[in-house]
Tab-separated table of C-alpha atoms in Angstrom:
chain	number	residue	atom	x	y	z
A	1	UNK	CA	-10.984	2.642	9.155
A	2	UNK	CA	-14.641	2.186	10.059
A	3	UNK	CA	-15.819	4.583	7.349
A	4	UNK	CA	-13.076	3.956	4.762
A	5	UNK	CA	-15.129	1.881	2.328
A	6	UNK	CA	-18.035	4.341	2.311
A	7	UNK	CA	-15.673	7.289	1.866
A	8	UNK	CA	-13.997	5.498	-1.045
A	9	UNK	CA	-17.340	4.789	-2.681
A	10	UNK	CA	-18.224	8.465	-2.404
A	11	UNK	CA	-14.910	10.131	-3.249
A	12	UNK	CA	-12.713	7.830	-5.353
A	13	UNK	CA	-13.401	8.050	-9.120
A	14	UNK	CA	-14.957	5.016	-10.783
A	15	UNK	CA	-11.995	4.647	-13.141
A	16	UNK	CA	-10.013	3.383	-10.144
A	17	UNK	CA	-11.077	-0.293	-10.447
A	18	UNK	CA	-12.626	-1.791	-7.325
A	19	UNK	CA	-15.773	-3.665	-6.299
A	20	UNK	CA	-18.617	-1.226	-5.809
A	21	UNK	CA	-20.086	-0.936	-2.311
A	22	UNK	CA	-23.867	-1.320	-2.455
A	23	UNK	CA	-25.100	-1.637	1.107
A	24	UNK	CA	-23.894	-1.153	4.680
A	25	UNK	CA	-25.557	-2.392	7.862
A	26	UNK	CA	-24.414	-1.689	11.425
A	27	UNK	CA	-25.751	-3.112	14.690
A	28	UNK	CA	-24.778	-3.404	18.337
A	29	UNK	CA	-24.824	-6.419	20.614
A	30	UNK	CA	-23.719	-5.787	24.158
A	31	UNK	CA	-20.377	-3.986	24.178
A	32	UNK	CA	-19.652	-4.719	20.516
A	33	UNK	CA	-20.664	-2.945	17.329
A	34	UNK	CA	-20.742	-4.869	14.048
A	35	UNK	CA	-20.694	-3.818	10.425
A	36	UNK	CA	-21.592	-5.716	7.255
A	37	UNK	CA	-20.846	-4.487	3.733
A	38	UNK	CA	-22.233	-5.788	0.450
A	39	UNK	CA	-19.976	-5.412	-2.601
A	40	UNK	CA	-19.907	-6.376	-6.237
A	41	UNK	CA	-18.760	-9.946	-6.741
A	42	UNK	CA	-15.119	-10.094	-7.878
A	43	UNK	CA	-14.817	-13.064	-10.220
A	44	UNK	CA	-11.012	-13.004	-10.361
A	45	UNK	CA	-9.229	-13.982	-7.177
A	46	UNK	CA	-6.460	-12.096	-5.440
A	47	UNK	CA	-3.066	-12.305	-7.116
A	48	UNK	CA	-1.664	-13.839	-3.912
A	49	UNK	CA	-3.220	-15.469	-0.866
A	50	UNK	CA	-0.837	-13.475	1.347
A	51	UNK	CA	0.512	-9.918	1.175
A	52	UNK	CA	4.077	-11.166	0.612
A	53	UNK	CA	4.402	-12.571	-2.888
A	54	UNK	CA	5.533	-16.202	-3.049
A	55	UNK	CA	5.869	-16.691	-6.795
A	56	UNK	CA	5.873	-14.528	-9.894
A	57	UNK	CA	2.321	-13.818	-11.099
A	58	UNK	CA	1.392	-13.856	-14.756
A	59	UNK	CA	-0.051	-10.415	-15.346
A	60	UNK	CA	-0.793	-8.733	-18.648
A	61	UNK	CA	0.521	-5.467	-20.014
A	62	UNK	CA	-3.038	-4.148	-19.663
A	63	UNK	CA	-3.082	-5.095	-15.944
A	64	UNK	CA	0.096	-3.127	-15.266
A	65	UNK	CA	-1.130	-0.194	-17.311
A	66	UNK	CA	-4.380	-0.204	-15.350
A	67	UNK	CA	-2.475	-0.260	-12.075
A	68	UNK	CA	-0.398	2.765	-13.090
A	69	UNK	CA	-3.555	4.621	-14.080
A	70	UNK	CA	-5.296	3.663	-10.836
A	71	UNK	CA	-2.406	4.785	-8.627
A	72	UNK	CA	-2.156	8.047	-10.541
A	73	UNK	CA	-5.892	8.698	-10.392
A	74	UNK	CA	-6.119	7.956	-6.692
A	75	UNK	CA	-3.154	10.178	-5.852
A	76	UNK	CA	-5.097	13.280	-6.910
A	77	UNK	CA	-8.217	12.602	-4.812
A	78	UNK	CA	-8.763	15.266	-2.175
A	79	UNK	CA	-9.522	13.900	1.274
A	80	UNK	CA	-9.048	14.648	4.948
A	81	UNK	CA	-8.391	10.954	5.623
A	82	UNK	CA	-4.874	9.992	6.738
A	83	UNK	CA	-3.034	6.746	5.988
A	84	UNK	CA	0.416	7.762	7.327
A	85	UNK	CA	1.108	10.476	9.889
A	86	UNK	CA	4.133	12.753	10.083
A	87	UNK	CA	4.419	12.094	13.814
A	88	UNK	CA	4.935	8.407	13.060
A	89	UNK	CA	7.701	9.158	10.555
A	90	UNK	CA	9.496	11.418	13.035
A	91	UNK	CA	9.385	8.739	15.695
A	92	UNK	CA	9.880	5.497	13.771
A	93	UNK	CA	12.225	6.229	10.876
A	94	UNK	CA	15.301	7.113	12.981
A	95	UNK	CA	14.688	4.061	15.160
A	96	UNK	CA	14.226	1.416	12.463
A	97	UNK	CA	16.635	2.860	9.886
A	98	UNK	CA	19.433	3.547	12.346
A	99	UNK	CA	21.461	0.673	10.859
A	100	UNK	CA	22.118	2.890	7.815
A	101	UNK	CA	24.582	4.852	9.912
A	102	UNK	CA	23.508	8.343	8.934
A	103	UNK	CA	20.661	10.674	9.944
A	104	UNK	CA	17.554	9.741	7.991
A	105	UNK	CA	15.342	12.649	6.895
A	106	UNK	CA	11.758	12.269	8.035
A	107	UNK	CA	10.083	15.054	6.041
A	108	UNK	CA	8.401	13.728	2.905
A	109	UNK	CA	9.188	15.615	-0.323
A	110	UNK	CA	5.467	15.494	-1.136
A	111	UNK	CA	2.192	13.999	0.076
A	112	UNK	CA	-0.656	12.530	-1.944
A	113	UNK	CA	-3.604	10.192	-1.533
A	114	UNK	CA	-2.882	6.463	-1.320
A	115	UNK	CA	-4.767	3.207	-0.964
A	116	UNK	CA	-2.506	2.545	2.010
A	117	UNK	CA	-2.476	-1.253	1.836
A	118	UNK	CA	-1.578	-2.007	-1.770
A	119	UNK	CA	-0.142	-5.508	-1.494
A	120	UNK	CA	-0.656	-8.648	-3.574
A	121	UNK	CA	-3.552	-10.011	-1.518
A	122	UNK	CA	-5.484	-6.792	-2.180
A	123	UNK	CA	-5.036	-6.894	-5.958
A	124	UNK	CA	-7.205	-9.115	-8.145
A	125	UNK	CA	-6.132	-10.479	-11.506
A	126	UNK	CA	-6.098	-11.054	-14.423
A	127	UNK	CA	-8.880	-8.412	-14.383
A	128	UNK	CA	-7.494	-5.666	-12.175
A	129	UNK	CA	-9.526	-4.811	-9.106
A	130	UNK	CA	-8.252	-3.156	-5.929
A	131	UNK	CA	-9.721	-4.525	-2.711
A	132	UNK	CA	-9.815	-3.443	0.960
A	133	UNK	CA	-10.395	0.301	1.201
A	134	UNK	CA	-10.567	0.663	4.975
A	135	UNK	CA	-7.271	2.514	5.466
A	136	UNK	CA	-6.910	4.819	2.467
A	137	UNK	CA	-5.866	8.454	2.881
A	138	UNK	CA	-2.905	10.808	2.579
A	139	UNK	CA	0.615	9.369	2.716
A	140	UNK	CA	4.060	10.303	1.412
A	141	UNK	CA	3.849	10.495	-2.393
A	142	UNK	CA	4.775	7.154	-3.938
A	143	UNK	CA	3.612	5.154	-0.927
A	144	UNK	CA	1.452	2.628	-2.806
A	145	UNK	CA	4.158	1.816	-5.352
A	146	UNK	CA	6.736	1.514	-2.574
A	147	UNK	CA	4.533	-0.837	-0.562
A	148	UNK	CA	3.857	-3.112	-3.525
A	149	UNK	CA	7.564	-3.229	-4.288
A	150	UNK	CA	8.457	-4.135	-0.694
A	151	UNK	CA	5.980	-7.004	-0.674
A	152	UNK	CA	7.557	-8.247	-3.929
A	153	UNK	CA	11.129	-8.526	-2.643
A	154	UNK	CA	10.903	-12.279	-2.001
A	155	UNK	CA	10.450	-12.736	-5.768
A	156	UNK	CA	13.257	-10.704	-7.421
A	157	UNK	CA	11.763	-11.162	-10.896
A	158	UNK	CA	8.543	-9.452	-9.817
A	159	UNK	CA	10.315	-6.812	-7.736
A	160	UNK	CA	12.254	-5.854	-10.859
A	161	UNK	CA	8.992	-5.759	-12.819
A	162	UNK	CA	7.435	-3.425	-10.250
A	163	UNK	CA	10.463	-1.131	-10.457
A	164	UNK	CA	10.210	-1.109	-14.232
A	165	UNK	CA	6.448	-0.624	-14.481
A	166	UNK	CA	6.334	2.041	-11.749
A	167	UNK	CA	9.718	3.592	-12.492
A	168	UNK	CA	8.352	7.121	-12.822
A	169	UNK	CA	7.302	6.883	-9.163
A	170	UNK	CA	9.988	4.740	-7.552
A	171	UNK	CA	12.973	6.411	-9.243
A	172	UNK	CA	11.947	9.865	-8.023
A	173	UNK	CA	13.085	11.542	-4.819
A	174	UNK	CA	9.577	11.128	-3.400
A	175	UNK	CA	9.497	7.464	-4.400
A	176	UNK	CA	12.811	6.719	-2.713
A	177	UNK	CA	11.607	8.420	0.458
A	178	UNK	CA	8.348	6.428	0.305
A	179	UNK	CA	10.365	3.212	0.100
A	180	UNK	CA	12.176	4.159	3.304
A	181	UNK	CA	8.807	4.828	4.956
A	182	UNK	CA	7.467	1.425	3.934
A	183	UNK	CA	10.666	-0.329	4.975
A	184	UNK	CA	10.367	1.347	8.378
A	185	UNK	CA	6.809	0.071	8.777
A	186	UNK	CA	7.656	-3.477	7.729
A	187	UNK	CA	10.754	-3.667	9.932
A	188	UNK	CA	8.599	-2.566	12.842
A	189	UNK	CA	5.936	-5.175	12.074
A	190	UNK	CA	8.656	-7.834	11.740
A	191	UNK	CA	9.579	-7.061	15.345
A	192	UNK	CA	6.097	-8.321	16.214
A	193	UNK	CA	6.640	-11.473	14.169
A	194	UNK	CA	5.137	-10.453	10.829
A	195	UNK	CA	6.904	-11.431	7.585
A	196	UNK	CA	10.312	-11.834	9.187
A	197	UNK	CA	11.579	-13.510	6.033
A	198	UNK	CA	11.586	-10.102	4.336
A	199	UNK	CA	13.915	-8.429	6.843
A	200	UNK	CA	17.258	-9.079	5.054
A	201	UNK	CA	15.847	-7.888	1.730
A	202	UNK	CA	14.249	-4.835	3.343
A	203	UNK	CA	17.501	-3.823	4.993
A	204	UNK	CA	19.409	-4.303	1.737
A	205	UNK	CA	16.839	-2.273	-0.180
A	206	UNK	CA	17.087	0.523	2.401
A	207	UNK	CA	20.851	0.653	1.769
A	208	UNK	CA	20.284	0.801	-1.987
A	209	UNK	CA	17.659	3.496	-1.754
A	210	UNK	CA	19.604	5.662	0.669
A	211	UNK	CA	22.665	5.390	-1.578
A	212	UNK	CA	20.598	6.578	-4.553
A	213	UNK	CA	19.203	9.416	-2.527
A	214	UNK	CA	22.533	10.918	-1.407
C-alpha cells in the first residue's frame, strides 16, 4: 500500500479519472516513517462521507458511463500488485458463507486488475474522479463493481441502479463470484464492528447470488 499511488500514477492510463500525483516526500522520525503526497485539487467532493451509502446520489448518465469506462480500462492494466489473494478466499469464504448450507467454490472464474476499494467515499461527483489508490491490484474479475454494489445495499434504489449500470459485469459468472468475495470480506469486517447494519442485506444478497449461480 505504501507505493500504490506512485504505481497508479505510472501504470494506470490517464483516461481512468483520478487526481494526478505530482510530488512525494518521505522522512523518518525515530521509529516511524512518514509519507506526504501532493495531488491535483478535486473540486467535487466525494459522493458520500462514508463508504456505506446513506441516501441516493444524483449522478448523471455521463458519470455512470465514465465509471463503466474506468472500471473496464483499469481491468486490463498489467501489474504484479495484488488486491485480493487466493489464500484468503480459500480460508475465508467457507467460514463466512457457511450459512448458505452448501460448499462455496473459492476459485475465481477469472482475475483482473481492480481499484480494490471502490466505495462511495472514494468516488467524486458530479465530475467523476476515483480517489485512494493505495490498495489497487489483481482481484477476482468484477471485484470493483461487486464492492460498489455491496456498499449500496442500504439504499435499494441505488443498489438497483448499480446492478443496471454494471449489469454486464454483475450478471456474469465472474461477477456473481466477485459479489460472494466482497460479501465475505464485509461479513468478516462486521465481526470487528464495521458496518454491522449491512449484515442482513449482505446475507440476503449472498443467498440471491448463490441461487443465480447454481
